[in-house]
């Protein structure tokens, strides 16, 4: 028997530099990377988490709330979430959040999820492509005091206050059943995220967070003050709420750099050097000579 | 008497066999333990797993904390974490190493969060060193240097946790070398009683399917690895042909895996398998640092790429600027001709 109770989900998302598409072009001459050349994108597995939440809403009803901690421009992925079907979004932004490691990040997410109120599921991507740590999900679950299902690939059923899901592990798979509320970290193979809906895009494209008002006013000179923009957006339910450290009740020393037990001792630039290297032309003769050399050195054959 | 400080290793096991990565880390912990004068302790949770404890000792542990309980028969986050958190609060280990497996990466952050301590994922090296903080005018002695490629570039970051214990790190399989077993080694097996709470059983495992991996990257003498530049799953067949011809295995970059060209079991790199083959052929792999971290100790590297600026070229012994679809058949043809010549000569 499937539960008829609506399911309220909170999805944790992150804006990340697109480290997947590193090409020779973003490498500088000294062998380091030009970070500015990487565009900021919606962390791919967070899109899978959002899709899973939207599918659950489709089956059970309820709501999908998306939150992100990041700089003001992270509002972009919240807008994208709205276009895809999120009911509500919140931007967690504050200078005090800066420099957070995974533990300090999980404190902010915990407080924000609790401030949202009652929830059944928290979902996030398994990991973010900029760090690949896969730590924030379980750390947030621990802080919320709820169980976790990591590497979730599909939700089989939600009934009687329990969720049944499949975990995709390198070594195989597991089907687990867990009481609600719980936190899911979702893998990329879980689903194909739906594209933004054109209708929702039309309705929500003006959504903006207060940090973006100046840019909006540059486009719409008819709004003379931020307050005027704010009043307009609020009236049309287009305002992206921003929560600061104070608003979620975070205590200093637990968030940002100060709340991070890990510290960067040093950063080494790796200078790429190959001791002896040869350039081989892509011709059958040159390739055959290379193969002969490898055979001669007992590398192959 | 002050108790000897401890370095812990989380011992993972499936079907009565300890994961290689846990024994590799036991070996690394032994090295660090000898350097620091610390005791090496394996944390072994399971049911009817007493027999595994000796194996942990043979690979370098001085002590095994054995939590043997029916509730621990299969890995589950909360019961396993309960044991680790309770014991860590009492014994206060300095360092805690965990394999970067799916369950290790499920377990470690849960424990780190409860203990409010730092955790670094997927380290590619661990060392001991000092850390001077100018602001405090203070030097922290003998910290664990947790070394890993950092996001976005050719950066290697050394992470430290000066103020919290244990210093936790995960490491992928193959990064550290597995020590030889020494049957003469002696150690203590100490039983610990888990004090579970009702909430620890919120999750039940209904079924579990173990897939035996047929991909043997770690010990392959030759690896023919493909990246985004390979273009399609079909074109990976060329890599398979060449690997078969060389008695090797097919590897892949993350880009190729993410594009669905090949199964994740083939992934080489920081978040895949670390390899040290005699020959590594990087076909259409640009060479992000995360990939290079998993293969740069290969004896010989051939890089094939249409982009002459691909970072992979900078560590390659043979650089071929060209299309994978054209170059690989040339190598295959050349190898086939050689073996034909050999047969003729015999």
PDB file of C-alpha atoms in Angstrom, chain A residues 17 20 22 24 27 31 33 35 103 127 130-135 138-139 141-143 146-151 162 164 167 169-179 261-270 272-274 276-280 282-284 287-288 290-295 297-300, chain B residues 77-78 102-103 105-106 109-110 112-114 116-122 130-131 145 148 151-164 202-211 246 254 258 271 278-279 286 289 292 300 302 307 309 311 314-321 327 330-331 334-335 338:
ATOM      1  CA  UNK A  17      33.198  25.412 -11.500  1.00  0.00           C
ATOM      2  CA  UNK A  20      34.731  18.266 -16.015  1.00  0.00           C
ATOM      3  CA  UNK A  22      39.279  20.915 -18.539  1.00  0.00           C
ATOM      4  CA  UNK A  24      44.439  22.486 -22.888  1.00  0.00           C
ATOM      5  CA  UNK A  27      45.942  25.543 -18.870  1.00  0.00           C
ATOM      6  CA  UNK A  31      51.265  24.445 -16.306  1.00  0.00           C
ATOM      7  CA  UNK A  33      45.022  26.366 -14.572  1.00  0.00           C
ATOM      8  CA  UNK A  35      40.162  29.046 -13.113  1.00  0.00           C
ATOM      9  CA  UNK A 103      31.976  20.119   8.373  1.00  0.00           C
ATOM     10  CA  UNK A 127      29.341  14.577  -4.387  1.00  0.00           C
ATOM     11  CA  UNK A 130      34.909  20.588  -7.439  1.00  0.00           C
ATOM     12  CA  UNK A 131      35.982  18.569  -4.416  1.00  0.00           C
ATOM     13  CA  UNK A 132      34.596  15.070  -4.913  1.00  0.00           C
ATOM     14  CA  UNK A 133      34.523  14.558  -1.166  1.00  0.00           C
ATOM     15  CA  UNK A 134      30.983  13.128  -0.824  1.00  0.00           C
ATOM     16  CA  UNK A 135      31.126  14.292   2.795  1.00  0.00           C
ATOM     17  CA  UNK A 138      26.418  12.346   5.562  1.00  0.00           C
ATOM     18  CA  UNK A 139      27.701  15.175   7.768  1.00  0.00           C
ATOM     19  CA  UNK A 141      22.446  13.902   8.111  1.00  0.00           C
ATOM     20  CA  UNK A 142      24.440  13.344  11.289  1.00  0.00           C
ATOM     21  CA  UNK A 143      23.859  16.908  12.426  1.00  0.00           C
ATOM     22  CA  UNK A 146      18.537  11.447  10.789  1.00  0.00           C
ATOM     23  CA  UNK A 147      19.656   8.296   8.969  1.00  0.00           C
ATOM     24  CA  UNK A 148      21.266   8.455   5.538  1.00  0.00           C
ATOM     25  CA  UNK A 149      21.079   6.471   2.322  1.00  0.00           C
ATOM     26  CA  UNK A 150      24.155   7.313   0.282  1.00  0.00           C
ATOM     27  CA  UNK A 151      24.659   6.389  -3.381  1.00  0.00           C
ATOM     28  CA  UNK A 162       9.451   4.312   5.342  1.00  0.00           C
ATOM     29  CA  UNK A 164      12.749   1.749   0.142  1.00  0.00           C
ATOM     30  CA  UNK A 167      22.033   1.996  -3.503  1.00  0.00           C
ATOM     31  CA  UNK A 169      27.872   0.681  -5.167  1.00  0.00           C
ATOM     32  CA  UNK A 170      30.998  -0.029  -7.197  1.00  0.00           C
ATOM     33  CA  UNK A 171      30.921  -3.538  -5.866  1.00  0.00           C
ATOM     34  CA  UNK A 172      27.236  -4.197  -6.514  1.00  0.00           C
ATOM     35  CA  UNK A 173      23.977  -2.876  -5.170  1.00  0.00           C
ATOM     36  CA  UNK A 174      21.824  -2.897  -2.077  1.00  0.00           C
ATOM     37  CA  UNK A 175      18.143  -2.449  -1.430  1.00  0.00           C
ATOM     38  CA  UNK A 176      17.504  -0.766   1.887  1.00  0.00           C
ATOM     39  CA  UNK A 177      14.448   0.369   3.791  1.00  0.00           C
ATOM     40  CA  UNK A 178      14.688   3.323   6.118  1.00  0.00           C
ATOM     41  CA  UNK A 179      12.391   5.315   8.351  1.00  0.00           C
ATOM     42  CA  UNK A 261      38.767  21.790  11.491  1.00  0.00           C
ATOM     43  CA  UNK A 262      40.703  21.233   8.276  1.00  0.00           C
ATOM     44  CA  UNK A 263      43.226  23.877   7.263  1.00  0.00           C
ATOM     45  CA  UNK A 264      45.278  24.197   4.138  1.00  0.00           C
ATOM     46  CA  UNK A 265      48.907  23.968   5.153  1.00  0.00           C
ATOM     47  CA  UNK A 266      50.291  24.552   1.707  1.00  0.00           C
ATOM     48  CA  UNK A 267      49.496  24.417  -1.959  1.00  0.00           C
ATOM     49  CA  UNK A 268      52.055  23.117  -4.380  1.00  0.00           C
ATOM     50  CA  UNK A 269      51.897  23.898  -8.029  1.00  0.00           C
ATOM     51  CA  UNK A 270      52.653  20.811  -9.966  1.00  0.00           C
ATOM     52  CA  UNK A 272      54.592  18.894 -15.330  1.00  0.00           C
ATOM     53  CA  UNK A 273      57.796  17.461 -16.525  1.00  0.00           C
ATOM     54  CA  UNK A 274      58.618  14.300 -18.328  1.00  0.00           C
ATOM     55  CA  UNK A 276      62.830  12.096 -21.579  1.00  0.00           C
ATOM     56  CA  UNK A 277      60.103  12.410 -24.100  1.00  0.00           C
ATOM     57  CA  UNK A 278      59.779  11.946 -27.793  1.00  0.00           C
ATOM     58  CA  UNK A 279      57.315  13.310 -30.234  1.00  0.00           C
ATOM     59  CA  UNK A 280      56.087  10.639 -32.615  1.00  0.00           C
ATOM     60  CA  UNK A 282      51.071   9.873 -36.482  1.00  0.00           C
ATOM     61  CA  UNK A 283      52.420   7.912 -39.443  1.00  0.00           C
ATOM     62  CA  UNK A 284      52.661   4.107 -39.768  1.00  0.00           C
ATOM     63  CA  UNK A 287      54.531   4.294 -34.945  1.00  0.00           C
ATOM     64  CA  UNK A 288      56.258   1.090 -36.015  1.00  0.00           C
ATOM     65  CA  UNK A 290      58.083   3.400 -31.487  1.00  0.00           C
ATOM     66  CA  UNK A 291      56.656  -0.111 -31.126  1.00  0.00           C
ATOM     67  CA  UNK A 292      60.091  -1.549 -32.027  1.00  0.00           C
ATOM     68  CA  UNK A 293      61.665   0.566 -29.326  1.00  0.00           C
ATOM     69  CA  UNK A 294      59.119  -0.580 -26.723  1.00  0.00           C
ATOM     70  CA  UNK A 295      59.725  -4.198 -27.684  1.00  0.00           C
ATOM     71  CA  UNK A 297      63.103  -2.250 -23.966  1.00  0.00           C
ATOM     72  CA  UNK A 298      60.889  -5.200 -22.964  1.00  0.00           C
ATOM     73  CA  UNK A 299      58.001  -2.839 -22.267  1.00  0.00           C
ATOM     74  CA  UNK A 300      55.781  -4.848 -24.593  1.00  0.00           C
TER      75      UNK A 300
ATOM     76  CA  UNK B  77      26.005   3.378   8.680  1.00  0.00           C
ATOM     77  CA  UNK B  78      24.508   3.896  12.098  1.00  0.00           C
ATOM     78  CA  UNK B 102      31.463   3.577  -1.129  1.00  0.00           C
ATOM     79  CA  UNK B 103      30.868   2.329   2.409  1.00  0.00           C
ATOM     80  CA  UNK B 105      32.910   7.224   2.236  1.00  0.00           C
ATOM     81  CA  UNK B 106      29.488   6.681   3.851  1.00  0.00           C
ATOM     82  CA  UNK B 109      31.881  11.665   7.284  1.00  0.00           C
ATOM     83  CA  UNK B 110      29.203  10.392   9.670  1.00  0.00           C
ATOM     84  CA  UNK B 112      33.817  12.856  11.603  1.00  0.00           C
ATOM     85  CA  UNK B 113      30.658  14.927  12.008  1.00  0.00           C
ATOM     86  CA  UNK B 114      29.798  13.316  15.333  1.00  0.00           C
ATOM     87  CA  UNK B 116      33.489  17.307  15.202  1.00  0.00           C
ATOM     88  CA  UNK B 117      36.819  16.572  13.591  1.00  0.00           C
ATOM     89  CA  UNK B 118      38.392  17.211  10.215  1.00  0.00           C
ATOM     90  CA  UNK B 119      38.239  14.708   7.373  1.00  0.00           C
ATOM     91  CA  UNK B 120      40.051  14.781   4.048  1.00  0.00           C
ATOM     92  CA  UNK B 121      38.778  12.653   1.172  1.00  0.00           C
ATOM     93  CA  UNK B 122      40.803  10.655  -1.322  1.00  0.00           C
ATOM     94  CA  UNK B 130      54.897  20.281  11.517  1.00  0.00           C
ATOM     95  CA  UNK B 131      52.541  23.173  10.957  1.00  0.00           C
ATOM     96  CA  UNK B 145      49.787  15.835   6.271  1.00  0.00           C
ATOM     97  CA  UNK B 148      45.470  15.458  -2.290  1.00  0.00           C
ATOM     98  CA  UNK B 151      40.071  21.445  -7.116  1.00  0.00           C
ATOM     99  CA  UNK B 152      40.660  23.297 -10.251  1.00  0.00           C
ATOM    100  CA  UNK B 153      44.125  22.831 -11.440  1.00  0.00           C
ATOM    101  CA  UNK B 154      47.580  21.553 -11.105  1.00  0.00           C
ATOM    102  CA  UNK B 155      47.500  22.016  -7.411  1.00  0.00           C
ATOM    103  CA  UNK B 156      48.400  19.614  -4.691  1.00  0.00           C
ATOM    104  CA  UNK B 157      47.047  20.685  -1.331  1.00  0.00           C
ATOM    105  CA  UNK B 158      48.433  19.619   2.015  1.00  0.00           C
ATOM    106  CA  UNK B 159      45.610  19.622   4.543  1.00  0.00           C
ATOM    107  CA  UNK B 160      46.111  19.516   8.294  1.00  0.00           C
ATOM    108  CA  UNK B 161      43.790  19.353  11.297  1.00  0.00           C
ATOM    109  CA  UNK B 162      45.728  21.120  14.062  1.00  0.00           C
ATOM    110  CA  UNK B 163      43.048  21.314  16.739  1.00  0.00           C
ATOM    111  CA  UNK B 164      40.791  18.312  16.384  1.00  0.00           C
ATOM    112  CA  UNK B 202      16.360   2.897  11.361  1.00  0.00           C
ATOM    113  CA  UNK B 203      17.703   1.294   8.208  1.00  0.00           C
ATOM    114  CA  UNK B 204      17.491  -2.348   7.221  1.00  0.00           C
ATOM    115  CA  UNK B 205      19.271  -3.980   4.313  1.00  0.00           C
ATOM    116  CA  UNK B 206      16.640  -5.941   2.388  1.00  0.00           C
ATOM    117  CA  UNK B 207      18.975  -7.420  -0.196  1.00  0.00           C
ATOM    118  CA  UNK B 208      22.500  -7.061  -1.366  1.00  0.00           C
ATOM    119  CA  UNK B 209      24.042  -8.038  -4.651  1.00  0.00           C
ATOM    120  CA  UNK B 210      27.779  -8.274  -4.938  1.00  0.00           C
ATOM    121  CA  UNK B 211      29.157  -7.929  -8.404  1.00  0.00           C
ATOM    122  CA  UNK B 246      49.299  -6.445 -25.181  1.00  0.00           C
ATOM    123  CA  UNK B 254      36.358  10.085 -15.659  1.00  0.00           C
ATOM    124  CA  UNK B 258      30.635  10.125 -17.159  1.00  0.00           C
ATOM    125  CA  UNK B 271      38.531   8.928  -7.639  1.00  0.00           C
ATOM    126  CA  UNK B 278      54.732  -0.978 -17.218  1.00  0.00           C
ATOM    127  CA  UNK B 279      53.003   0.838 -20.058  1.00  0.00           C
ATOM    128  CA  UNK B 286      43.527  15.510 -21.706  1.00  0.00           C
ATOM    129  CA  UNK B 289      45.515  16.281 -12.321  1.00  0.00           C
ATOM    130  CA  UNK B 292      47.355  11.899 -13.550  1.00  0.00           C
ATOM    131  CA  UNK B 300      56.215   4.403 -19.739  1.00  0.00           C
ATOM    132  CA  UNK B 302      52.202   7.085 -24.455  1.00  0.00           C
ATOM    133  CA  UNK B 307      45.102  18.829 -28.787  1.00  0.00           C
ATOM    134  CA  UNK B 309      48.389  21.460 -25.449  1.00  0.00           C
ATOM    135  CA  UNK B 311      48.500  18.411 -20.105  1.00  0.00           C
ATOM    136  CA  UNK B 314      53.783  16.941 -20.446  1.00  0.00           C
ATOM    137  CA  UNK B 315      54.234  13.705 -18.515  1.00  0.00           C
ATOM    138  CA  UNK B 316      54.253  11.370 -21.523  1.00  0.00           C
ATOM    139  CA  UNK B 317      57.359   9.591 -22.758  1.00  0.00           C
ATOM    140  CA  UNK B 318      55.893   9.316 -26.250  1.00  0.00           C
ATOM    141  CA  UNK B 319      53.742  12.149 -27.566  1.00  0.00           C
ATOM    142  CA  UNK B 320      51.526  11.509 -30.548  1.00  0.00           C
ATOM    143  CA  UNK B 321      49.468  14.459 -31.762  1.00  0.00           C
ATOM    144  CA  UNK B 327      46.715   6.146 -34.338  1.00  0.00           C
ATOM    145  CA  UNK B 330      48.549   1.874 -36.600  1.00  0.00           C
ATOM    146  CA  UNK B 331      49.856   0.562 -33.274  1.00  0.00           C
ATOM    147  CA  UNK B 334      52.469  -2.702 -36.204  1.00  0.00           C
ATOM    148  CA  UNK B 335      52.187  -5.130 -33.277  1.00  0.00           C
ATOM    149  CA  UNK B 338      55.790  -8.000 -35.531  1.00  0.00           C
TER     150      UNK B 338
END
